[in-house]
Amino acid sequence: MYKIIQLTKCDDKSGKLISCESFKNVPFDIKRVYCIYNTDSRFSRGFHAHKSLSQLIFAVNGAVDFTLDDGVNRETITLDDPSKCLLLEGVVWREMHNFRNNCVLNILCNDYYDDLDYIRDYDMFLKIVGNGE
Ligand code: TYD
């Protein structure tokens, strides 16, 4: 349903650095990068799956809980360190809850934005993954 990719940290007394490189520590060609920032713990986000998009997601600041669902199993994982990346490939329902400590998310994608790639209806998602009526 998901994989965690641990980035190597270049740790220095002046700060820390991480880097992402296509086909090295990121298993796809990066075509789009977007950020979710100015987050508010009162509001959850996501509530969709993608038909074919691959994403690598990490919290450059703060923390957030990701609830992931493949139509059979539901699991929640926390992103709370920039070096801990969540790789989502295939059709996975994702919800982001409990944004905290001024959470900023960086999301790398293997394709451009396409609204038609979204599955926003949970029942439709279950049908697509073969677990619906
Ligand atoms: P959405 O992916 O639904 O956000 P989240 O999953 O965090 O709840 O996107 C929110 C809005 O931003 C939606 O109107 C589409 C727009 N958007 C873009 O224009 N480009 C992008 O790359 C993304 C991811 C979203």
GROMACS .gro file of N, CA and C and ligand atoms in nm:
model
  424
    1MET      N    1   0.083  -0.122   0.000
    1MET     CA    2   0.000   0.000   0.000
    1MET      C    3   0.086   0.126   0.000
    2TYR      N    4   0.199   0.120   0.077
    2TYR     CA    5   0.290   0.234   0.080
    2TYR      C    6   0.430   0.184   0.116
    3LYS      N    7   0.527   0.272   0.094
    3LYS     CA    8   0.664   0.241   0.134
    3LYS      C    9   0.721   0.363   0.204
    4ILE      N   10   0.809   0.342   0.299
    4ILE     CA   11   0.882   0.453   0.359
    4ILE      C   12   1.023   0.453   0.300
    5ILE      N   13   1.062   0.568   0.247
    5ILE     CA   14   1.199   0.583   0.196
    5ILE      C   15   1.272   0.678   0.290
    6GLN      N   16   1.383   0.633   0.341
    6GLN     CA   17   1.462   0.714   0.435
    6GLN      C   18   1.571   0.787   0.356
    7LEU      N   19   1.565   0.920   0.355
    7LEU     CA   20   1.668   0.997   0.285
    7LEU      C   21   1.791   1.011   0.375
    8THR      N   22   1.907   1.017   0.311
    8THR     CA   23   2.031   1.038   0.386
    8THR      C   24   2.039   1.185   0.426
    9LYS      N   25   2.067   1.208   0.555
    9LYS     CA   26   2.078   1.347   0.604
    9LYS      C   27   2.224   1.389   0.601
   10CYS      N   28   2.251   1.507   0.545
   10CYS     CA   29   2.384   1.567   0.560
   10CYS      C   30   2.372   1.657   0.682
   11ASP      N   31   2.429   1.611   0.789
   11ASP     CA   32   2.409   1.674   0.920
   11ASP      C   33   2.531   1.759   0.953
   12ASP      N   34   2.507   1.883   0.984
   12ASP     CA   35   2.615   1.978   1.006
   12ASP      C   36   2.576   2.063   1.126
   13LYS      N   37   2.674   2.125   1.193
   13LYS     CA   38   2.632   2.208   1.306
   13LYS      C   39   2.556   2.333   1.259
   14SER      N   40   2.570   2.366   1.130
   14SER     CA   41   2.498   2.482   1.078
   14SER      C   42   2.358   2.445   1.029
   15GLY      N   43   2.326   2.316   1.027
   15GLY     CA   44   2.193   2.273   0.982
   15GLY      C   45   2.198   2.137   0.917
   16LYS      N   46   2.082   2.094   0.868
   16LYS     CA   47   2.072   1.962   0.804
   16LYS      C   48   2.027   1.980   0.660
   17LEU      N   49   2.061   1.885   0.576
   17LEU     CA   50   2.026   1.893   0.433
   17LEU      C   51   1.983   1.755   0.386
   18ILE      N   52   1.878   1.754   0.303
   18ILE     CA   53   1.839   1.629   0.236
   18ILE      C   54   1.821   1.661   0.088
   19SER      N   55   1.837   1.563   0.002
   19SER     CA   56   1.814   1.589  -0.140
   19SER      C   57   1.740   1.471  -0.203
   20CYS      N   58   1.667   1.504  -0.311
   20CYS     CA   59   1.589   1.402  -0.383
   20CYS      C   60   1.635   1.402  -0.528
   21GLU      N   61   1.662   1.285  -0.581
   21GLU     CA   62   1.708   1.275  -0.719
   21GLU      C   63   1.631   1.163  -0.790
   22SER      N   64   1.578   1.198  -0.908
   22SER     CA   65   1.504   1.099  -0.987
   22SER      C   66   1.588   0.976  -1.013
   23PHE      N   67   1.525   0.862  -0.995
   23PHE     CA   68   1.583   0.730  -1.022
   23PHE      C   69   1.704   0.699  -0.934
   24LYS      N   70   1.726   0.784  -0.831
   24LYS     CA   71   1.829   0.751  -0.732
   24LYS      C   72   1.753   0.718  -0.604
   25ASN      N   73   1.721   0.821  -0.523
   25ASN     CA   74   1.640   0.789  -0.405
   25ASN      C   75   1.490   0.811  -0.430
   26VAL      N   76   1.455   0.867  -0.547
   26VAL     CA   77   1.313   0.879  -0.585
   26VAL      C   78   1.292   0.784  -0.703
   27PRO      N   79   1.198   0.689  -0.690
   27PRO     CA   80   1.190   0.584  -0.792
   27PRO      C   81   1.110   0.623  -0.916
   28PHE      N   82   1.106   0.753  -0.947
   28PHE     CA   83   1.037   0.796  -1.069
   28PHE      C   84   1.097   0.928  -1.116
   29ASP      N   85   1.056   0.968  -1.237
   29ASP     CA   86   1.099   1.095  -1.294
   29ASP      C   87   1.013   1.207  -1.232
   30ILE      N   88   1.076   1.303  -1.168
   30ILE     CA   89   0.998   1.409  -1.099
   30ILE      C   90   0.953   1.513  -1.202
   31LYS      N   91   0.819   1.522  -1.221
   31LYS     CA   92   0.765   1.619  -1.317
   31LYS      C   93   0.702   1.738  -1.248
   32ARG      N   94   0.664   1.719  -1.121
   32ARG     CA   95   0.592   1.826  -1.049
   32ARG      C   96   0.629   1.818  -0.902
   33VAL      N   97   0.643   1.936  -0.843
   33VAL     CA   98   0.664   1.946  -0.698
   33VAL      C   99   0.563   2.046  -0.646
   34TYR      N  100   0.492   2.008  -0.541
   34TYR     CA  101   0.406   2.108  -0.479
   34TYR      C  102   0.420   2.101  -0.328
   35CYS      N  103   0.377   2.210  -0.264
   35CYS     CA  104   0.390   2.224  -0.119
   35CYS      C  105   0.254   2.248  -0.057
   36ILE      N  106   0.232   2.192   0.058
   36ILE     CA  107   0.114   2.226   0.138
   36ILE      C  108   0.167   2.298   0.261
   37TYR      N  109   0.128   2.422   0.280
   37TYR     CA  110   0.183   2.502   0.390
   37TYR      C  111   0.071   2.587   0.450
   38ASN      N  112   0.105   2.659   0.555
   38ASN     CA  113   0.003   2.738   0.625
   38ASN      C  114  -0.108   2.646   0.674
   39THR      N  115  -0.071   2.527   0.720
   39THR     CA  116  -0.169   2.426   0.756
   39THR      C  117  -0.234   2.459   0.892
   40ASP      N  118  -0.351   2.403   0.912
   40ASP     CA  119  -0.432   2.434   1.029
   40ASP      C  120  -0.482   2.302   1.087
   41SER      N  121  -0.448   2.278   1.213
   41SER     CA  122  -0.481   2.148   1.276
   41SER      C  123  -0.631   2.121   1.281
   42ARG      N  124  -0.712   2.225   1.262
   42ARG     CA  125  -0.858   2.202   1.268
   42ARG      C  126  -0.910   2.136   1.142
   43PHE      N  127  -0.829   2.135   1.036
   43PHE     CA  128  -0.878   2.086   0.907
   43PHE      C  129  -0.795   1.970   0.855
   44SER      N  130  -0.864   1.866   0.810
   44SER     CA  131  -0.799   1.752   0.744
   44SER      C  132  -0.801   1.776   0.594
   45ARG      N  133  -0.716   1.706   0.522
   45ARG     CA  134  -0.709   1.723   0.376
   45ARG      C  135  -0.703   1.585   0.309
   46GLY      N  136  -0.697   1.590   0.177
   46GLY     CA  137  -0.685   1.466   0.100
   46GLY      C  138  -0.822   1.412   0.067
   47PHE      N  139  -0.856   1.297   0.124
   47PHE     CA  140  -0.985   1.230   0.098
   47PHE      C  141  -0.999   1.201  -0.052
   48HIS      N  142  -0.894   1.144  -0.107
   48HIS     CA  143  -0.900   1.102  -0.246
   48HIS      C  144  -0.793   0.995  -0.270
   49ALA      N  145  -0.804   0.931  -0.386
   49ALA     CA  146  -0.698   0.842  -0.435
   49ALA      C  147  -0.661   0.892  -0.574
   50HIS      N  148  -0.552   0.840  -0.627
   50HIS     CA  149  -0.515   0.872  -0.764
   50HIS      C  150  -0.518   0.746  -0.848
   51LYS      N  151  -0.562   0.761  -0.973
   51LYS     CA  152  -0.568   0.644  -1.061
   51LYS      C  153  -0.429   0.597  -1.100
   52SER      N  154  -0.339   0.691  -1.130
   52SER     CA  155  -0.207   0.645  -1.175
   52SER      C  156  -0.089   0.726  -1.123
   53LEU      N  157  -0.114   0.831  -1.048
   53LEU     CA  158  -0.004   0.917  -1.001
   53LEU      C  159   0.082   0.849  -0.895
   54SER      N  160   0.213   0.867  -0.903
   54SER     CA  161   0.305   0.827  -0.794
   54SER      C  162   0.351   0.953  -0.723
   55GLN      N  163   0.362   0.944  -0.592
   55GLN     CA  164   0.402   1.061  -0.512
   55GLN      C  165   0.500   1.020  -0.403
   56LEU      N  166   0.593   1.111  -0.376
   56LEU     CA  167   0.682   1.096  -0.261
   56LEU      C  168   0.658   1.219  -0.172
   57ILE      N  169   0.623   1.193  -0.047
   57ILE     CA  170   0.573   1.300   0.041
   57ILE      C  171   0.658   1.307   0.167
   58PHE      N  172   0.699   1.426   0.206
   58PHE     CA  173   0.769   1.439   0.333
   58PHE      C  174   0.738   1.573   0.398
   59ALA      N  175   0.747   1.574   0.531
   59ALA     CA  176   0.718   1.695   0.608
   59ALA      C  177   0.850   1.769   0.627
   60VAL      N  178   0.866   1.883   0.559
   60VAL     CA  179   0.988   1.961   0.578
   60VAL      C  180   0.986   2.033   0.712
   61ASN      N  181   0.866   2.047   0.768
   61ASN     CA  182   0.853   2.105   0.902
   61ASN      C  183   0.728   2.046   0.968
   62GLY      N  184   0.733   2.034   1.100
   62GLY     CA  185   0.615   1.989   1.173
   62GLY      C  186   0.582   1.844   1.148
   63ALA      N  187   0.456   1.810   1.171
   63ALA     CA  188   0.414   1.670   1.160
   63ALA      C  189   0.269   1.662   1.114
   64VAL      N  190   0.235   1.544   1.058
   64VAL     CA  191   0.098   1.517   1.015
   64VAL      C  192   0.077   1.366   1.016
   65ASP      N  193  -0.046   1.325   1.035
   65ASP     CA  194  -0.080   1.183   1.030
   65ASP      C  195  -0.147   1.152   0.896
   66PHE      N  196  -0.097   1.052   0.828
   66PHE     CA  197  -0.154   1.007   0.701
   66PHE      C  198  -0.233   0.878   0.725
   67THR      N  199  -0.360   0.880   0.694
   67THR     CA  200  -0.438   0.757   0.696
   67THR      C  201  -0.443   0.704   0.554
   68LEU      N  202  -0.402   0.579   0.538
   68LEU     CA  203  -0.390   0.517   0.406
   68LEU      C  204  -0.479   0.393   0.400
   69ASP      N  205  -0.539   0.375   0.285
   69ASP     CA  206  -0.641   0.271   0.272
   69ASP      C  207  -0.630   0.214   0.132
   70ASP      N  208  -0.611   0.082   0.122
   70ASP     CA  209  -0.604   0.021  -0.012
   70ASP      C  210  -0.734  -0.051  -0.048
   71GLY      N  211  -0.838  -0.025   0.029
   71GLY     CA  212  -0.967  -0.089   0.003
   71GLY      C  213  -0.990  -0.209   0.091
   72VAL      N  214  -0.882  -0.260   0.151
   72VAL     CA  215  -0.892  -0.375   0.242
   72VAL      C  216  -0.841  -0.335   0.380
   73ASN      N  217  -0.722  -0.278   0.380
   73ASN     CA  218  -0.659  -0.238   0.507
   73ASN      C  219  -0.650  -0.087   0.518
   74ARG      N  220  -0.659  -0.039   0.642
   74ARG     CA  221  -0.649   0.104   0.672
   74ARG      C  222  -0.539   0.118   0.777
   75GLU      N  223  -0.446   0.209   0.753
   75GLU     CA  224  -0.333   0.226   0.843
   75GLU      C  225  -0.303   0.373   0.857
   76THR      N  226  -0.255   0.415   0.973
   76THR     CA  227  -0.216   0.555   0.990
   76THR      C  228  -0.068   0.562   1.023
   77ILE      N  229   0.004   0.646   0.949
   77ILE     CA  230   0.146   0.667   0.977
   77ILE      C  231   0.171   0.817   0.997
   78THR      N  232   0.275   0.848   1.073
   78THR     CA  233   0.307   0.987   1.100
   78THR      C  234   0.432   1.028   1.023
   79LEU      N  235   0.422   1.143   0.956
   79LEU     CA  236   0.541   1.204   0.895
   79LEU      C  237   0.583   1.318   0.986
   80ASP      N  238   0.701   1.309   1.044
   80ASP     CA  239   0.745   1.408   1.141
   80ASP      C  240   0.894   1.439   1.130
   81ASP      N  241   0.954   1.395   1.019
   81ASP     CA  242   1.096   1.422   0.998
   81ASP      C  243   1.119   1.434   0.848
   82PRO      N  244   1.191   1.538   0.803
   82PRO     CA  245   1.207   1.558   0.659
   82PRO      C  246   1.273   1.441   0.587
   83SER      N  247   1.349   1.360   0.660
   83SER     CA  248   1.417   1.249   0.593
   83SER      C  249   1.328   1.126   0.578
   84LYS      N  250   1.210   1.130   0.639
   84LYS     CA  251   1.117   1.016   0.632
   84LYS      C  252   1.013   1.043   0.523
   85CYS      N  253   1.026   0.972   0.411
   85CYS     CA  254   0.939   0.999   0.296
   85CYS      C  255   0.838   0.887   0.277
   86LEU      N  256   0.719   0.928   0.246
   86LEU     CA  257   0.611   0.833   0.219
   86LEU      C  258   0.596   0.819   0.068
   87LEU      N  259   0.615   0.697   0.018
   87LEU     CA  260   0.598   0.671  -0.125
   87LEU      C  261   0.461   0.609  -0.148
   88LEU      N  262   0.381   0.677  -0.228
   88LEU     CA  263   0.249   0.624  -0.262
   88LEU      C  264   0.244   0.595  -0.412
   89GLU      N  265   0.222   0.469  -0.445
   89GLU     CA  266   0.209   0.428  -0.585
   89GLU      C  267   0.088   0.336  -0.592
   90GLY      N  268   0.018   0.339  -0.703
   90GLY     CA  269  -0.103   0.259  -0.712
   90GLY      C  270  -0.220   0.334  -0.651
   91VAL      N  271  -0.335   0.269  -0.648
   91VAL     CA  272  -0.458   0.336  -0.606
   91VAL      C  273  -0.473   0.324  -0.455
   92VAL      N  274  -0.438   0.431  -0.384
   92VAL     CA  275  -0.443   0.431  -0.237
   92VAL      C  276  -0.523   0.554  -0.192
   93TRP      N  277  -0.624   0.529  -0.111
   93TRP     CA  278  -0.701   0.640  -0.053
   93TRP      C  279  -0.617   0.704   0.057
   94ARG      N  280  -0.603   0.837   0.054
   94ARG     CA  281  -0.521   0.905   0.156
   94ARG      C  282  -0.597   1.020   0.220
   95GLU      N  283  -0.577   1.029   0.350
   95GLU     CA  284  -0.634   1.140   0.428
   95GLU      C  285  -0.521   1.195   0.514
   96MET      N  286  -0.517   1.327   0.529
   96MET     CA  287  -0.416   1.391   0.614
   96MET      C  288  -0.486   1.452   0.734
   97HIS      N  289  -0.447   1.410   0.854
   97HIS     CA  290  -0.511   1.457   0.976
   97HIS      C  291  -0.406   1.514   1.072
   98ASN      N  292  -0.454   1.597   1.163
   98ASN     CA  293  -0.370   1.646   1.275
   98ASN      C  294  -0.243   1.717   1.229
   99PHE      N  295  -0.259   1.809   1.136
   99PHE     CA  296  -0.144   1.894   1.101
   99PHE      C  297  -0.101   1.966   1.228
  100ARG      N  298   0.028   1.964   1.259
  100ARG     CA  299   0.074   2.028   1.382
  100ARG      C  300   0.214   2.087   1.366
  101ASN      N  301   0.248   2.174   1.461
  101ASN     CA  302   0.381   2.238   1.463
  101ASN      C  303   0.415   2.304   1.329
  102ASN      N  304   0.316   2.376   1.274
  102ASN     CA  305   0.336   2.448   1.148
  102ASN      C  306   0.384   2.354   1.037
  103CYS      N  307   0.310   2.248   1.020
  103CYS     CA  308   0.349   2.143   0.923
  103CYS      C  309   0.355   2.198   0.780
  104VAL      N  310   0.465   2.169   0.712
  104VAL     CA  311   0.480   2.200   0.570
  104VAL      C  312   0.513   2.069   0.499
  105LEU      N  313   0.432   2.035   0.400
  105LEU     CA  314   0.456   1.912   0.324
  105LEU      C  315   0.513   1.944   0.187
  106ASN      N  316   0.610   1.866   0.146
  106ASN     CA  317   0.665   1.871   0.011
  106ASN      C  318   0.619   1.745  -0.060
  107ILE      N  319   0.566   1.760  -0.179
  107ILE     CA  320   0.517   1.642  -0.252
  107ILE      C  321   0.579   1.640  -0.391
  108LEU      N  322   0.651   1.533  -0.420
  108LEU     CA  323   0.710   1.514  -0.552
  108LEU      C  324   0.620   1.419  -0.630
  109CYS      N  325   0.599   1.449  -0.758
  109CYS     CA  326   0.505   1.369  -0.838
  109CYS      C  327   0.568   1.329  -0.970
  110ASN      N  328   0.520   1.218  -1.024
  110ASN     CA  329   0.573   1.171  -1.152
  110ASN      C  330   0.493   1.224  -1.270
  111ASP      N  331   0.395   1.314  -1.241
  111ASP     CA  332   0.317   1.368  -1.353
  111ASP      C  333   0.262   1.506  -1.318
  112TYR      N  334   0.215   1.575  -1.422
  112TYR     CA  335   0.157   1.707  -1.405
  112TYR      C  336   0.021   1.696  -1.337
  113TYR      N  337  -0.029   1.807  -1.289
  113TYR     CA  338  -0.161   1.809  -1.226
  113TYR      C  339  -0.268   1.771  -1.328
  114ASP      N  340  -0.355   1.679  -1.290
  114ASP     CA  341  -0.464   1.638  -1.379
  114ASP      C  342  -0.584   1.600  -1.292
  115ASP      N  343  -0.684   1.683  -1.296
  115ASP     CA  344  -0.802   1.658  -1.213
  115ASP      C  345  -0.867   1.523  -1.245
  116LEU      N  346  -0.851   1.477  -1.370
  116LEU     CA  347  -0.914   1.351  -1.412
  116LEU      C  348  -0.847   1.229  -1.348
  117ASP      N  349  -0.730   1.249  -1.289
  117ASP     CA  350  -0.660   1.138  -1.224
  117ASP      C  351  -0.710   1.115  -1.081
  118TYR      N  352  -0.795   1.207  -1.032
  118TYR     CA  353  -0.843   1.197  -0.894
  118TYR      C  354  -0.965   1.106  -0.882
  119ILE      N  355  -0.970   1.027  -0.776
  119ILE     CA  356  -1.092   0.956  -0.736
  119ILE      C  357  -1.131   1.018  -0.603
  120ARG      N  358  -1.237   1.095  -0.602
  120ARG     CA  359  -1.273   1.169  -0.480
  120ARG      C  360  -1.390   1.106  -0.404
  121ASP      N  361  -1.448   1.005  -0.466
  121ASP     CA  362  -1.564   0.940  -0.404
  121ASP      C  363  -1.519   0.804  -0.348
  122TYR      N  364  -1.540   0.784  -0.216
  122TYR     CA  365  -1.488   0.663  -0.152
  122TYR      C  366  -1.552   0.536  -0.208
  123ASP      N  367  -1.681   0.540  -0.238
  123ASP     CA  368  -1.746   0.421  -0.293
  123ASP      C  369  -1.692   0.388  -0.433
  124MET      N  370  -1.667   0.493  -0.509
  124MET     CA  371  -1.606   0.473  -0.642
  124MET      C  372  -1.466   0.413  -0.627
  125PHE      N  373  -1.392   0.463  -0.529
  125PHE     CA  374  -1.258   0.409  -0.499
  125PHE      C  375  -1.267   0.258  -0.472
  126LEU      N  376  -1.363   0.219  -0.386
  126LEU     CA  377  -1.378   0.076  -0.352
  126LEU      C  378  -1.411  -0.006  -0.477
  127LYS      N  379  -1.493   0.050  -0.565
  127LYS     CA  380  -1.526  -0.023  -0.689
  127LYS      C  381  -1.401  -0.040  -0.775
  128ILE      N  382  -1.323   0.066  -0.785
  128ILE     CA  383  -1.204   0.063  -0.871
  128ILE      C  384  -1.101  -0.037  -0.818
  129VAL      N  385  -1.085  -0.045  -0.686
  129VAL     CA  386  -0.987  -0.143  -0.632
  129VAL      C  387  -1.047  -0.283  -0.618
  130GLY      N  388  -1.174  -0.295  -0.660
  130GLY     CA  389  -1.234  -0.427  -0.664
  130GLY      C  390  -1.290  -0.475  -0.532
  131ASN      N  391  -1.318  -0.378  -0.444
  131ASN     CA  392  -1.373  -0.417  -0.315
  131ASN      C  393  -1.511  -0.356  -0.290
  132GLY      N  394  -1.570  -0.303  -0.399
  132GLY     CA  395  -1.703  -0.244  -0.384
  132GLY      C  396  -1.810  -0.344  -0.423
  133GLU      N  397  -1.934  -0.300  -0.422
  133GLU     CA  398  -2.046  -0.388  -0.456
  133GLU      C  399  -2.039  -0.428  -0.603
  134TYD     P1  400  -0.592   1.871  -0.365
  134TYD     O1  401  -0.498   1.777  -0.433
  134TYD     O2  402  -0.737   1.830  -0.360
  134TYD     O3  403  -0.542   1.898  -0.214
  134TYD     P2  404  -0.539   1.801  -0.086
  134TYD     O4  405  -0.525   1.661  -0.132
  134TYD     O5  406  -0.421   1.849  -0.009
  134TYD     O6  407  -0.665   1.819  -0.007
  134TYD     O7  408  -0.577   2.015  -0.431
  134TYD     C1  409  -0.638   2.129  -0.374
  134TYD     C2  410  -0.657   2.232  -0.484
  134TYD     O8  411  -0.533   2.272  -0.541
  134TYD     C3  412  -0.743   2.182  -0.599
  134TYD     O9  413  -0.835   2.284  -0.632
  134TYD     C4  414  -0.650   2.164  -0.713
  134TYD     C5  415  -0.534   2.254  -0.682
  134TYD     N1  416  -0.406   2.195  -0.723
  134TYD     C6  417  -0.336   2.249  -0.829
  134TYD    O10  418  -0.379   2.346  -0.895
  134TYD     N2  419  -0.215   2.194  -0.865
  134TYD     C7  420  -0.162   2.090  -0.799
  134TYD    O11  421  -0.050   2.042  -0.834
  134TYD     C8  422  -0.236   2.032  -0.689
  134TYD     C9  423  -0.185   1.914  -0.614
  134TYD    C10  424  -0.357   2.088  -0.656
   0.00000   0.00000   0.00000
